[in-house]
PDB file of C-alpha atoms and ligand atoms in Angstrom:
ATOM      1  CA  UNK H   1       0.000   0.000   0.000  1.00 91.00           C
ATOM      2  CA  UNK H   2       1.406   3.395  -1.015  1.00 97.00           C
ATOM      3  CA  UNK H   3       0.427   5.223   2.168  1.00 98.00           C
ATOM      4  CA  UNK H   4       2.500   8.283   1.308  1.00 98.00           C
ATOM      5  CA  UNK H   5       0.808   8.719  -2.068  1.00 98.00           C
ATOM      6  CA  UNK H   6      -2.626   8.235  -0.496  1.00 98.00           C
ATOM      7  CA  UNK H   7      -1.906  10.848   2.204  1.00 98.00           C
ATOM      8  CA  UNK H   8      -0.786  13.383  -0.372  1.00 98.00           C
ATOM      9  CA  UNK H   9      -3.932  12.832  -2.408  1.00 98.00           C
ATOM     10  CA  UNK H  10      -6.094  13.228   0.723  1.00 98.00           C
ATOM     11  CA  UNK H  11      -4.339  16.490   1.656  1.00 98.00           C
ATOM     12  CA  UNK H  12      -5.165  17.878  -1.797  1.00 98.00           C
ATOM     13  CA  UNK H  13      -8.770  16.662  -1.622  1.00 98.00           C
ATOM     14  CA  UNK H  14      -9.576  18.112   1.811  1.00 98.00           C
ATOM     15  CA  UNK H  15      -7.687  21.416   1.339  1.00 98.00           C
ATOM     16  CA  UNK H  16     -10.921  23.388   0.717  1.00 98.00           C
ATOM     17  CA  UNK H  17     -12.274  22.217   4.104  1.00 98.00           C
ATOM     18  CA  UNK H  18      -9.252  23.198   6.178  1.00 97.00           C
ATOM     19  CA  UNK H  19     -10.275  26.114   8.376  1.00 95.00           C
ATOM     20  CA  UNK H  20     -13.984  25.125   8.348  1.00 96.00           C
ATOM     21  CA  UNK H  21     -15.625  24.785  11.739  1.00 96.00           C
ATOM     22  CA  UNK H  22     -14.443  26.405  14.943  1.00 93.00           C
ATOM     23  CA  UNK H  23     -11.631  25.533  17.358  1.00 93.00           C
ATOM     24  CA  UNK H  24     -12.963  24.602  20.824  1.00 91.00           C
ATOM     25  CA  UNK H  25     -13.569  27.899  22.623  1.00 86.00           C
ATOM     26  CA  UNK H  26     -14.881  26.591  25.948  1.00 86.00           C
ATOM     27  CA  UNK H  27     -11.295  25.837  26.928  1.00 88.00           C
ATOM     28  CA  UNK H  28      -9.752  29.305  26.402  1.00 88.00           C
ATOM     29  CA  UNK H  29      -6.218  27.936  26.000  1.00 86.00           C
ATOM     30  CA  UNK H  30      -7.400  25.953  22.946  1.00 89.00           C
ATOM     31  CA  UNK H  31      -9.255  28.821  21.274  1.00 88.00           C
ATOM     32  CA  UNK H  32      -6.093  30.525  19.968  1.00 87.00           C
ATOM     33  CA  UNK H  33      -4.819  27.632  17.876  1.00 93.00           C
ATOM     34  CA  UNK H  34      -4.456  28.382  14.133  1.00 94.00           C
ATOM     35  CA  UNK H  35      -7.553  26.841  12.442  1.00 93.00           C
ATOM     36  CA  UNK H  36      -5.608  26.422   9.182  1.00 96.00           C
ATOM     37  CA  UNK H  37      -3.433  23.597  10.471  1.00 97.00           C
ATOM     38  CA  UNK H  38      -3.817  20.133   8.969  1.00 98.00           C
ATOM     39  CA  UNK H  39      -1.709  17.026   9.426  1.00 98.00           C
ATOM     40  CA  UNK H  40      -2.218  13.313   8.952  1.00 99.00           C
ATOM     41  CA  UNK H  41      -0.078  10.260   9.708  1.00 98.00           C
ATOM     42  CA  UNK H  42      -0.321   6.520   9.120  1.00 98.00           C
ATOM     43  CA  UNK H  43       1.706   3.985  11.105  1.00 98.00           C
ATOM     44  CA  UNK H  44       1.984   0.436   9.831  1.00 97.00           C
ATOM     45  CA  UNK H  45       2.288  -2.626  12.053  1.00 96.00           C
ATOM     46  CA  UNK H  46       6.103  -2.495  11.987  1.00 93.00           C
ATOM     47  CA  UNK H  47       6.209   1.121  13.169  1.00 94.00           C
ATOM     48  CA  UNK H  48       6.957   2.809   9.840  1.00 98.00           C
ATOM     49  CA  UNK H  49       5.224   6.185   9.817  1.00 98.00           C
ATOM     50  CA  UNK H  50       4.073   8.180   6.807  1.00 98.00           C
ATOM     51  CA  UNK H  51       2.789  11.732   7.049  1.00 98.00           C
ATOM     52  CA  UNK H  52       1.596  14.851   5.329  1.00 98.00           C
ATOM     53  CA  UNK H  53       1.172  18.495   6.361  1.00 98.00           C
ATOM     54  CA  UNK H  54       1.577  19.272  10.087  1.00 98.00           C
ATOM     55  CA  UNK H  55       1.939  15.609  11.021  1.00 98.00           C
ATOM     56  CA  UNK H  56       4.836  16.255  13.396  1.00 98.00           C
ATOM     57  CA  UNK H  57       3.332  19.330  15.113  1.00 98.00           C
ATOM     58  CA  UNK H  58       2.159  18.752  18.711  1.00 97.00           C
ATOM     59  CA  UNK H  59      -1.486  19.532  19.510  1.00 97.00           C
ATOM     60  CA  UNK H  60      -3.746  18.967  22.514  1.00 97.00           C
ATOM     61  CA  UNK H  61      -4.729  15.286  22.550  1.00 98.00           C
ATOM     62  CA  UNK H  62      -7.816  15.913  24.731  1.00 97.00           C
ATOM     63  CA  UNK H  63     -10.399  13.114  24.531  1.00 97.00           C
ATOM     64  CA  UNK H  64      -8.203  10.897  22.369  1.00 98.00           C
ATOM     65  CA  UNK H  65      -6.415  10.043  25.626  1.00 98.00           C
ATOM     66  CA  UNK H  66      -9.633   8.312  26.765  1.00 98.00           C
ATOM     67  CA  UNK H  67      -8.781   5.328  24.560  1.00 98.00           C
ATOM     68  CA  UNK H  68      -5.422   4.856  26.221  1.00 98.00           C
ATOM     69  CA  UNK H  69      -6.717   5.174  29.801  1.00 98.00           C
ATOM     70  CA  UNK H  70      -9.389   2.596  29.011  1.00 98.00           C
ATOM     71  CA  UNK H  71      -6.758   0.222  27.637  1.00 98.00           C
ATOM     72  CA  UNK H  72      -4.565   0.698  30.725  1.00 98.00           C
ATOM     73  CA  UNK H  73      -7.499   0.065  33.058  1.00 98.00           C
ATOM     74  CA  UNK H  74      -8.459  -3.095  31.168  1.00 98.00           C
ATOM     75  CA  UNK H  75      -4.840  -4.228  31.406  1.00 98.00           C
ATOM     76  CA  UNK H  76      -4.823  -3.686  35.179  1.00 96.00           C
ATOM     77  CA  UNK H  77      -8.298  -4.820  36.167  1.00 94.00           C
ATOM     78  CA  UNK H  78      -9.884  -6.664  33.235  1.00 92.00           C
ATOM     79  CA  UNK H  79     -13.655  -6.662  33.049  1.00 95.00           C
ATOM     80  CA  UNK H  80     -14.176  -5.041  36.470  1.00 95.00           C
ATOM     81  CA  UNK H  81     -14.315  -1.588  34.820  1.00 97.00           C
ATOM     82  CA  UNK H  82     -17.627  -2.536  33.182  1.00 98.00           C
ATOM     83  CA  UNK H  83     -19.306  -2.560  36.604  1.00 97.00           C
ATOM     84  CA  UNK H  84     -18.766   1.213  36.622  1.00 97.00           C
ATOM     85  CA  UNK H  85     -19.361   2.280  33.026  1.00 98.00           C
ATOM     86  CA  UNK H  86     -21.520   1.031  30.135  1.00 97.00           C
ATOM     87  CA  UNK H  87     -20.770   0.373  26.488  1.00 96.00           C
ATOM     88  CA  UNK H  88     -23.697   1.940  24.647  1.00 95.00           C
ATOM     89  CA  UNK H  89     -23.613   5.043  22.472  1.00 94.00           C
ATOM     90  CA  UNK H  90     -25.025   7.975  24.427  1.00 89.00           C
ATOM     91  CA  UNK H  91     -26.665   9.920  21.602  1.00 86.00           C
ATOM     92  CA  UNK H  92     -25.926  12.968  23.751  1.00 86.00           C
ATOM     93  CA  UNK H  93     -23.145  15.570  23.735  1.00 86.00           C
ATOM     94  CA  UNK H  94     -19.848  14.450  25.285  1.00 86.00           C
ATOM     95  CA  UNK H  95     -20.318  16.577  28.404  1.00 89.00           C
ATOM     96  CA  UNK H  96     -24.023  15.911  28.966  1.00 89.00           C
ATOM     97  CA  UNK H  97     -25.427  15.368  32.459  1.00 91.00           C
ATOM     98  CA  UNK H  98     -28.993  14.277  31.698  1.00 91.00           C
ATOM     99  CA  UNK H  99     -28.584  10.523  31.267  1.00 90.00           C
ATOM    100  CA  UNK H 100     -26.588  10.119  34.455  1.00 93.00           C
ATOM    101  CA  UNK H 101     -29.520  10.613  36.794  1.00 92.00           C
ATOM    102  CA  UNK H 102     -31.814   8.215  34.940  1.00 91.00           C
ATOM    103  CA  UNK H 103     -29.052   5.634  34.904  1.00 91.00           C
ATOM    104  CA  UNK H 104     -28.012   5.912  38.553  1.00 94.00           C
ATOM    105  CA  UNK H 105     -24.613   7.496  38.057  1.00 96.00           C
ATOM    106  CA  UNK H 106     -23.353   4.827  35.608  1.00 97.00           C
ATOM    107  CA  UNK H 107     -22.201   6.634  32.439  1.00 97.00           C
ATOM    108  CA  UNK H 108     -23.194   5.230  29.073  1.00 96.00           C
ATOM    109  CA  UNK H 109     -19.668   4.624  27.783  1.00 97.00           C
ATOM    110  CA  UNK H 110     -15.979   5.322  28.550  1.00 97.00           C
ATOM    111  CA  UNK H 111     -15.574   7.927  25.798  1.00 97.00           C
ATOM    112  CA  UNK H 112     -17.975  10.622  26.993  1.00 95.00           C
ATOM    113  CA  UNK H 113     -16.586  12.814  29.761  1.00 95.00           C
ATOM    114  CA  UNK H 114     -18.537  11.136  32.573  1.00 97.00           C
ATOM    115  CA  UNK H 115     -17.336   7.703  31.466  1.00 97.00           C
ATOM    116  CA  UNK H 116     -13.756   8.874  31.102  1.00 98.00           C
ATOM    117  CA  UNK H 117     -13.830  10.335  34.617  1.00 98.00           C
ATOM    118  CA  UNK H 118     -14.866   6.900  35.912  1.00 98.00           C
ATOM    119  CA  UNK H 119     -12.091   5.203  33.938  1.00 98.00           C
ATOM    120  CA  UNK H 120      -9.467   7.689  35.160  1.00 98.00           C
ATOM    121  CA  UNK H 121     -10.739   7.091  38.696  1.00 98.00           C
ATOM    122  CA  UNK H 122     -10.132   3.349  38.205  1.00 98.00           C
ATOM    123  CA  UNK H 123      -6.638   4.001  36.844  1.00 98.00           C
ATOM    124  CA  UNK H 124      -5.924   6.240  39.835  1.00 98.00           C
ATOM    125  CA  UNK H 125      -6.963   3.410  42.158  1.00 97.00           C
ATOM    126  CA  UNK H 126      -4.813   0.874  40.294  1.00 97.00           C
ATOM    127  CA  UNK H 127      -1.674   3.028  39.970  1.00 97.00           C
ATOM    128  CA  UNK H 128      -1.856   5.934  42.445  1.00 98.00           C
ATOM    129  CA  UNK H 129      -0.871   8.369  39.654  1.00 98.00           C
ATOM    130  CA  UNK H 130      -3.200   8.032  36.683  1.00 98.00           C
ATOM    131  CA  UNK H 131      -1.962  10.936  34.550  1.00 98.00           C
ATOM    132  CA  UNK H 132       1.740  10.025  34.895  1.00 98.00           C
ATOM    133  CA  UNK H 133       0.966   6.390  34.087  1.00 98.00           C
ATOM    134  CA  UNK H 134      -0.741   7.540  30.904  1.00 98.00           C
ATOM    135  CA  UNK H 135       2.052   9.967  29.939  1.00 98.00           C
ATOM    136  CA  UNK H 136       4.698   7.274  30.420  1.00 98.00           C
ATOM    137  CA  UNK H 137       2.697   4.850  28.318  1.00 98.00           C
ATOM    138  CA  UNK H 138       2.355   7.364  25.474  1.00 98.00           C
ATOM    139  CA  UNK H 139       6.066   8.205  25.616  1.00 98.00           C
ATOM    140  CA  UNK H 140       6.996   4.536  25.448  1.00 98.00           C
ATOM    141  CA  UNK H 141       4.674   3.532  22.646  1.00 98.00           C
ATOM    142  CA  UNK H 142       5.300   6.636  20.509  1.00 98.00           C
ATOM    143  CA  UNK H 143       9.039   6.391  21.107  1.00 98.00           C
ATOM    144  CA  UNK H 144       8.967  10.113  21.916  1.00 98.00           C
ATOM    145  CA  UNK H 145      10.346  10.840  25.413  1.00 98.00           C
ATOM    146  CA  UNK H 146       9.550  14.544  24.968  1.00 98.00           C
ATOM    147  CA  UNK H 147       5.781  14.143  25.225  1.00 98.00           C
ATOM    148  CA  UNK H 148       4.534  16.325  28.074  1.00 98.00           C
ATOM    149  CA  UNK H 149       1.535  17.792  29.833  1.00 98.00           C
ATOM    150  CA  UNK H 150       0.609  21.350  28.886  1.00 97.00           C
ATOM    151  CA  UNK H 151       0.217  23.182  32.194  1.00 97.00           C
ATOM    152  CA  UNK H 152      -1.542  26.148  30.601  1.00 95.00           C
ATOM    153  CA  UNK H 153      -4.195  23.912  29.016  1.00 96.00           C
ATOM    154  CA  UNK H 154      -4.664  21.861  32.198  1.00 97.00           C
ATOM    155  CA  UNK H 155      -5.005  25.087  34.219  1.00 96.00           C
ATOM    156  CA  UNK H 156      -7.458  26.556  31.725  1.00 94.00           C
ATOM    157  CA  UNK H 157      -9.585  23.387  31.853  1.00 95.00           C
ATOM    158  CA  UNK H 158      -9.544  23.392  35.605  1.00 96.00           C
ATOM    159  CA  UNK H 159     -10.573  27.050  35.782  1.00 95.00           C
ATOM    160  CA  UNK H 160     -13.444  26.411  33.377  1.00 93.00           C
ATOM    161  CA  UNK H 161     -14.154  22.885  34.596  1.00 95.00           C
ATOM    162  CA  UNK H 162     -17.485  23.311  36.356  1.00 96.00           C
ATOM    163  CA  UNK H 163     -19.242  20.877  34.033  1.00 95.00           C
ATOM    164  CA  UNK H 164     -16.695  18.118  34.563  1.00 97.00           C
ATOM    165  CA  UNK H 165     -16.714  18.823  38.307  1.00 98.00           C
ATOM    166  CA  UNK H 166     -20.509  18.507  38.310  1.00 97.00           C
ATOM    167  CA  UNK H 167     -20.304  15.155  36.485  1.00 97.00           C
ATOM    168  CA  UNK H 168     -17.701  13.808  38.901  1.00 98.00           C
ATOM    169  CA  UNK H 169     -19.495  14.944  42.062  1.00 98.00           C
ATOM    170  CA  UNK H 170     -22.798  13.612  40.765  1.00 97.00           C
ATOM    171  CA  UNK H 171     -21.293  10.173  40.114  1.00 98.00           C
ATOM    172  CA  UNK H 172     -19.545  10.251  43.493  1.00 98.00           C
ATOM    173  CA  UNK H 173     -22.974  10.727  45.109  1.00 97.00           C
ATOM    174  CA  UNK H 174     -23.936   7.339  43.606  1.00 97.00           C
ATOM    175  CA  UNK H 175     -20.766   5.747  44.946  1.00 98.00           C
ATOM    176  CA  UNK H 176     -19.296   5.389  41.455  1.00 98.00           C
ATOM    177  CA  UNK H 177     -16.100   7.366  42.136  1.00 98.00           C
ATOM    178  CA  UNK H 178     -13.547   5.938  44.587  1.00 98.00           C
ATOM    179  CA  UNK H 179     -11.004   8.777  44.840  1.00 98.00           C
ATOM    180  CA  UNK H 180     -11.498  12.323  46.133  1.00 98.00           C
ATOM    181  CA  UNK H 181     -13.152  14.309  43.338  1.00 98.00           C
ATOM    182  CA  UNK H 182     -10.664  17.248  43.297  1.00 98.00           C
ATOM    183  CA  UNK H 183      -7.705  14.872  42.847  1.00 98.00           C
ATOM    184  CA  UNK H 184      -9.570  12.926  40.169  1.00 98.00           C
ATOM    185  CA  UNK H 185     -10.364  16.136  38.260  1.00 98.00           C
ATOM    186  CA  UNK H 186      -6.702  17.161  38.362  1.00 98.00           C
ATOM    187  CA  UNK H 187      -5.641  13.838  36.838  1.00 98.00           C
ATOM    188  CA  UNK H 188      -8.378  14.105  34.222  1.00 98.00           C
ATOM    189  CA  UNK H 189      -7.356  17.645  33.195  1.00 98.00           C
ATOM    190  CA  UNK H 190      -3.661  16.720  33.079  1.00 98.00           C
ATOM    191  CA  UNK H 191      -4.538  13.694  30.984  1.00 98.00           C
ATOM    192  CA  UNK H 192      -6.502  15.813  28.472  1.00 98.00           C
ATOM    193  CA  UNK H 193      -3.679  18.390  28.258  1.00 97.00           C
ATOM    194  CA  UNK H 194      -1.018  16.016  26.888  1.00 98.00           C
ATOM    195  CA  UNK H 195       0.509  17.396  23.673  1.00 98.00           C
ATOM    196  CA  UNK H 196       1.135  14.872  20.920  1.00 98.00           C
ATOM    197  CA  UNK H 197       1.583  14.968  17.159  1.00 98.00           C
ATOM    198  CA  UNK H 198      -0.231  12.845  14.577  1.00 98.00           C
ATOM    199  CA  UNK H 199       2.922  10.705  14.304  1.00 98.00           C
ATOM    200  CA  UNK H 200       3.042  10.169  18.100  1.00 98.00           C
ATOM    201  CA  UNK H 201      -0.605   9.121  18.337  1.00 98.00           C
ATOM    202  CA  UNK H 202      -0.579   6.879  15.266  1.00 98.00           C
ATOM    203  CA  UNK H 203       2.423   5.050  16.754  1.00 98.00           C
ATOM    204  CA  UNK H 204       1.021   4.914  20.297  1.00 98.00           C
ATOM    205  CA  UNK H 205      -2.292   3.425  19.121  1.00 98.00           C
ATOM    206  CA  UNK H 206      -0.629   0.593  17.227  1.00 98.00           C
ATOM    207  CA  UNK H 207      -1.482  -1.992  19.887  1.00 98.00           C
ATOM    208  CA  UNK H 208      -5.103  -1.658  18.745  1.00 98.00           C
ATOM    209  CA  UNK H 209      -4.164  -2.682  15.203  1.00 98.00           C
ATOM    210  CA  UNK H 210      -1.815  -5.382  16.557  1.00 98.00           C
ATOM    211  CA  UNK H 211      -4.587  -7.155  18.507  1.00 98.00           C
ATOM    212  CA  UNK H 212      -3.200  -6.019  21.876  1.00 98.00           C
ATOM    213  CA  UNK H 213       0.565  -6.298  21.287  1.00 98.00           C
ATOM    214  CA  UNK H 214       2.789  -3.368  22.295  1.00 98.00           C
ATOM    215  CA  UNK H 215       5.703  -1.952  20.318  1.00 97.00           C
ATOM    216  CA  UNK H 216       8.197  -4.268  22.061  1.00 97.00           C
ATOM    217  CA  UNK H 217       6.083  -7.350  21.300  1.00 97.00           C
ATOM    218  CA  UNK H 218       4.771  -7.745  24.855  1.00 98.00           C
ATOM    219  CA  UNK H 219       1.032  -7.943  25.380  1.00 98.00           C
ATOM    220  CA  UNK H 220      -1.059  -5.109  26.870  1.00 98.00           C
ATOM    221  CA  UNK H 221      -4.499  -6.494  26.043  1.00 98.00           C
ATOM    222  CA  UNK H 222      -5.829  -9.881  25.087  1.00 98.00           C
ATOM    223  CA  UNK H 223      -6.952 -10.175  21.483  1.00 98.00           C
ATOM    224  CA  UNK H 224     -10.501 -10.098  22.738  1.00 97.00           C
ATOM    225  CA  UNK H 225      -9.945  -6.923  24.829  1.00 98.00           C
ATOM    226  CA  UNK H 226      -8.351  -5.163  21.843  1.00 98.00           C
ATOM    227  CA  UNK H 227     -11.437  -6.066  19.816  1.00 98.00           C
ATOM    228  CA  UNK H 228     -13.643  -4.681  22.615  1.00 97.00           C
ATOM    229  CA  UNK H 229     -11.819  -1.326  22.719  1.00 98.00           C
ATOM    230  CA  UNK H 230     -12.036  -1.017  18.936  1.00 98.00           C
ATOM    231  CA  UNK H 231     -15.740  -1.892  19.034  1.00 98.00           C
ATOM    232  CA  UNK H 232     -16.478   0.770  21.649  1.00 98.00           C
ATOM    233  CA  UNK H 233     -14.473   3.284  19.605  1.00 98.00           C
ATOM    234  CA  UNK H 234     -16.584   2.486  16.564  1.00 98.00           C
ATOM    235  CA  UNK H 235     -19.886   2.865  18.394  1.00 97.00           C
ATOM    236  CA  UNK H 236     -19.023   5.649  20.862  1.00 96.00           C
ATOM    237  CA  UNK H 237     -15.704   7.291  19.893  1.00 97.00           C
ATOM    238  CA  UNK H 238     -17.138  10.360  18.200  1.00 96.00           C
ATOM    239  CA  UNK H 239     -19.932  11.059  20.725  1.00 89.00           C
ATOM    240  CA  UNK H 240     -23.347  11.749  19.240  1.00 91.00           C
ATOM    241  CA  UNK H 241     -21.881  11.623  15.722  1.00 95.00           C
ATOM    242  CA  UNK H 242     -20.680   8.005  16.031  1.00 95.00           C
ATOM    243  CA  UNK H 243     -23.342   6.719  13.633  1.00 96.00           C
ATOM    244  CA  UNK H 244     -22.400   9.268  10.989  1.00 96.00           C
ATOM    245  CA  UNK H 245     -18.676   8.580  11.514  1.00 98.00           C
ATOM    246  CA  UNK H 246     -19.182   4.825  11.122  1.00 97.00           C
ATOM    247  CA  UNK H 247     -21.251   5.469   8.000  1.00 98.00           C
ATOM    248  CA  UNK H 248     -18.683   7.767   6.406  1.00 97.00           C
ATOM    249  CA  UNK H 249     -15.399   6.265   7.616  1.00 98.00           C
ATOM    250  CA  UNK H 250     -16.168   2.671   8.607  1.00 98.00           C
ATOM    251  CA  UNK H 251     -13.351   2.458  11.159  1.00 98.00           C
ATOM    252  CA  UNK H 252     -13.035   2.583  14.957  1.00 98.00           C
ATOM    253  CA  UNK H 253     -12.127   6.198  15.727  1.00 98.00           C
ATOM    254  CA  UNK H 254     -11.680   8.513  18.692  1.00 98.00           C
ATOM    255  CA  UNK H 255     -11.819  12.280  18.436  1.00 98.00           C
ATOM    256  CA  UNK H 256     -10.795  15.090  20.775  1.00 97.00           C
ATOM    257  CA  UNK H 257     -11.714  18.769  20.968  1.00 96.00           C
ATOM    258  CA  UNK H 258      -8.098  19.644  20.135  1.00 97.00           C
ATOM    259  CA  UNK H 259      -9.105  18.643  16.576  1.00 98.00           C
ATOM    260  CA  UNK H 260      -7.363  15.268  16.455  1.00 98.00           C
ATOM    261  CA  UNK H 261      -8.894  11.911  15.525  1.00 98.00           C
ATOM    262  CA  UNK H 262      -7.221   8.504  15.871  1.00 98.00           C
ATOM    263  CA  UNK H 263      -8.534   5.628  13.753  1.00 98.00           C
ATOM    264  CA  UNK H 264      -7.617   1.951  13.574  1.00 98.00           C
ATOM    265  CA  UNK H 265      -7.563  -0.557  10.731  1.00 98.00           C
ATOM    266  CA  UNK H 266      -7.183  -3.789  12.739  1.00 98.00           C
ATOM    267  CA  UNK H 267      -4.398  -5.971  11.407  1.00 98.00           C
ATOM    268  CA  UNK H 268      -3.199  -3.249   9.050  1.00 98.00           C
ATOM    269  CA  UNK H 269      -2.366   0.249  10.366  1.00 98.00           C
ATOM    270  CA  UNK H 270      -3.316   3.150  12.606  1.00 98.00           C
ATOM    271  CA  UNK H 271      -4.084   6.711  11.544  1.00 98.00           C
ATOM    272  CA  UNK H 272      -4.159  10.098  13.195  1.00 99.00           C
ATOM    273  CA  UNK H 273      -5.413  13.285  11.600  1.00 98.00           C
ATOM    274  CA  UNK H 274      -5.451  16.786  13.059  1.00 98.00           C
ATOM    275  CA  UNK H 275      -7.178  19.998  12.053  1.00 98.00           C
ATOM    276  CA  UNK H 276      -8.562  22.269  14.784  1.00 97.00           C
ATOM    277  CA  UNK H 277     -11.866  23.407  13.200  1.00 97.00           C
ATOM    278  CA  UNK H 278     -14.670  21.402  14.857  1.00 97.00           C
ATOM    279  CA  UNK H 279     -18.233  20.702  13.807  1.00 96.00           C
ATOM    280  CA  UNK H 280     -21.106  21.289  16.240  1.00 94.00           C
ATOM    281  CA  UNK H 281     -20.598  17.842  17.792  1.00 93.00           C
ATOM    282  CA  UNK H 282     -16.943  18.503  18.565  1.00 94.00           C
ATOM    283  CA  UNK H 283     -15.279  16.506  15.766  1.00 97.00           C
ATOM    284  CA  UNK H 284     -12.703  17.940  13.341  1.00 98.00           C
ATOM    285  CA  UNK H 285     -14.406  18.849  10.053  1.00 98.00           C
ATOM    286  CA  UNK H 286     -11.347  18.314   7.837  1.00 98.00           C
ATOM    287  CA  UNK H 287     -10.288  15.350   9.994  1.00 98.00           C
ATOM    288  CA  UNK H 288     -13.490  13.360   9.422  1.00 98.00           C
ATOM    289  CA  UNK H 289     -13.371  14.220   5.711  1.00 98.00           C
ATOM    290  CA  UNK H 290      -9.746  13.045   5.481  1.00 98.00           C
ATOM    291  CA  UNK H 291     -10.548   9.687   7.118  1.00 98.00           C
ATOM    292  CA  UNK H 292     -13.583   9.344   4.869  1.00 98.00           C
ATOM    293  CA  UNK H 293     -11.261   9.859   1.848  1.00 98.00           C
ATOM    294  CA  UNK H 294      -8.732   7.375   3.272  1.00 98.00           C
ATOM    295  CA  UNK H 295     -11.182   4.493   3.439  1.00 98.00           C
ATOM    296  CA  UNK H 296     -12.640   5.381   0.041  1.00 98.00           C
ATOM    297  CA  UNK H 297      -9.248   5.564  -1.662  1.00 98.00           C
ATOM    298  CA  UNK H 298      -7.733   2.462  -0.013  1.00 98.00           C
ATOM    299  CA  UNK H 299     -10.778   0.252   0.536  1.00 97.00           C
ATOM    300  CA  UNK H 300      -9.382  -0.349   4.049  1.00 98.00           C
ATOM    301  CA  UNK H 301     -12.319  -0.463   6.468  1.00 97.00           C
ATOM    302  CA  UNK H 302     -13.753  -2.946   8.930  1.00 96.00           C
ATOM    303  CA  UNK H 303     -16.711  -3.472   6.577  1.00 95.00           C
TER     304      UNK H 303
HETATM  305  N1  LIG B   1     -10.917  18.111  28.146  1.00 97.93           N
HETATM  306  C1  LIG B   1     -12.141  18.088  27.408  1.00 97.93           C
HETATM  307  C2  LIG B   1     -13.302  18.172  28.364  1.00 97.93           C
HETATM  308  O1  LIG B   1     -13.256  17.579  29.374  1.00 97.93           O
HETATM  309  C3  LIG B   1     -12.193  16.852  26.596  1.00 97.93           C
HETATM  310  C4  LIG B   1     -13.432  16.804  25.735  1.00 97.93           C
HETATM  311  C5  LIG B   1     -13.193  16.273  24.365  1.00 97.93           C
HETATM  312  O2  LIG B   1     -12.092  16.253  23.828  1.00 97.93           O
HETATM  313  N2  LIG B   1     -14.287  15.909  23.760  1.00 97.93           N
HETATM  314  O3  LIG B   1     -14.287  18.840  28.125  1.00 97.93           O
END
């Protein structure tokens, strides 16, 4: 497969869309990013990386980190996480509160904010330092020891974090959060603030295309767990647009409000695309279009 040629064709095709949509403004530190940025990378199973545009430029990983915390929690505690969080699409915005009360403080899935708070809480219980565990994992699997938290972004999220605080306290009232809420929120905001490039994330997500095997050949997840994470990404990874994303792209994918999206072709490769302009559901406009083009041009999809 000529990944490089495909990426260059995609960059030409989506050029008119770059700059469409709006960067996330509810986190002030993210609002200033240049909406004209676009990068895309593909990593194959052996760790070769191909890229186009701003594929080596760091951006705020945000909710993409939710995939990695889920994988780490599954690796530590197996199925026990599913007592605390569901696996159904929410059909609601990623920061919605409404379903939580009807469903007794058990969030619909690990990829909306409420679900991710529960998963980070589990990781905190397993490791005592959830955000550092995640950062170390991403450094190892991307092969980039320079990956770091962005203190300005974490601070900005914390200052404007009333919604996430409300979600966490509400779930704590149902007994679904084990750690003190302020400490949990800090780990969650640090986790979201990690800066990574398309190349870093495509490499770090490779275990999902390698059926659970890490870069060094050791196993993080069983084959079955890797399938489960990919399945939940497909059905829930782009919030209330997951149906549309599956229809257009046909791959497991996870987006973040930094404008990045990671996608997986099991047994073949991983992808990461970044462009900061978001649609009204919080997914990168040019990013979704680029992944849509990728599966059309290559025929690589899970369907
Ligand atoms: N840090 C963001 C938040 O908690 C993550 C949301 C996202 O990327 N969808 O609101």
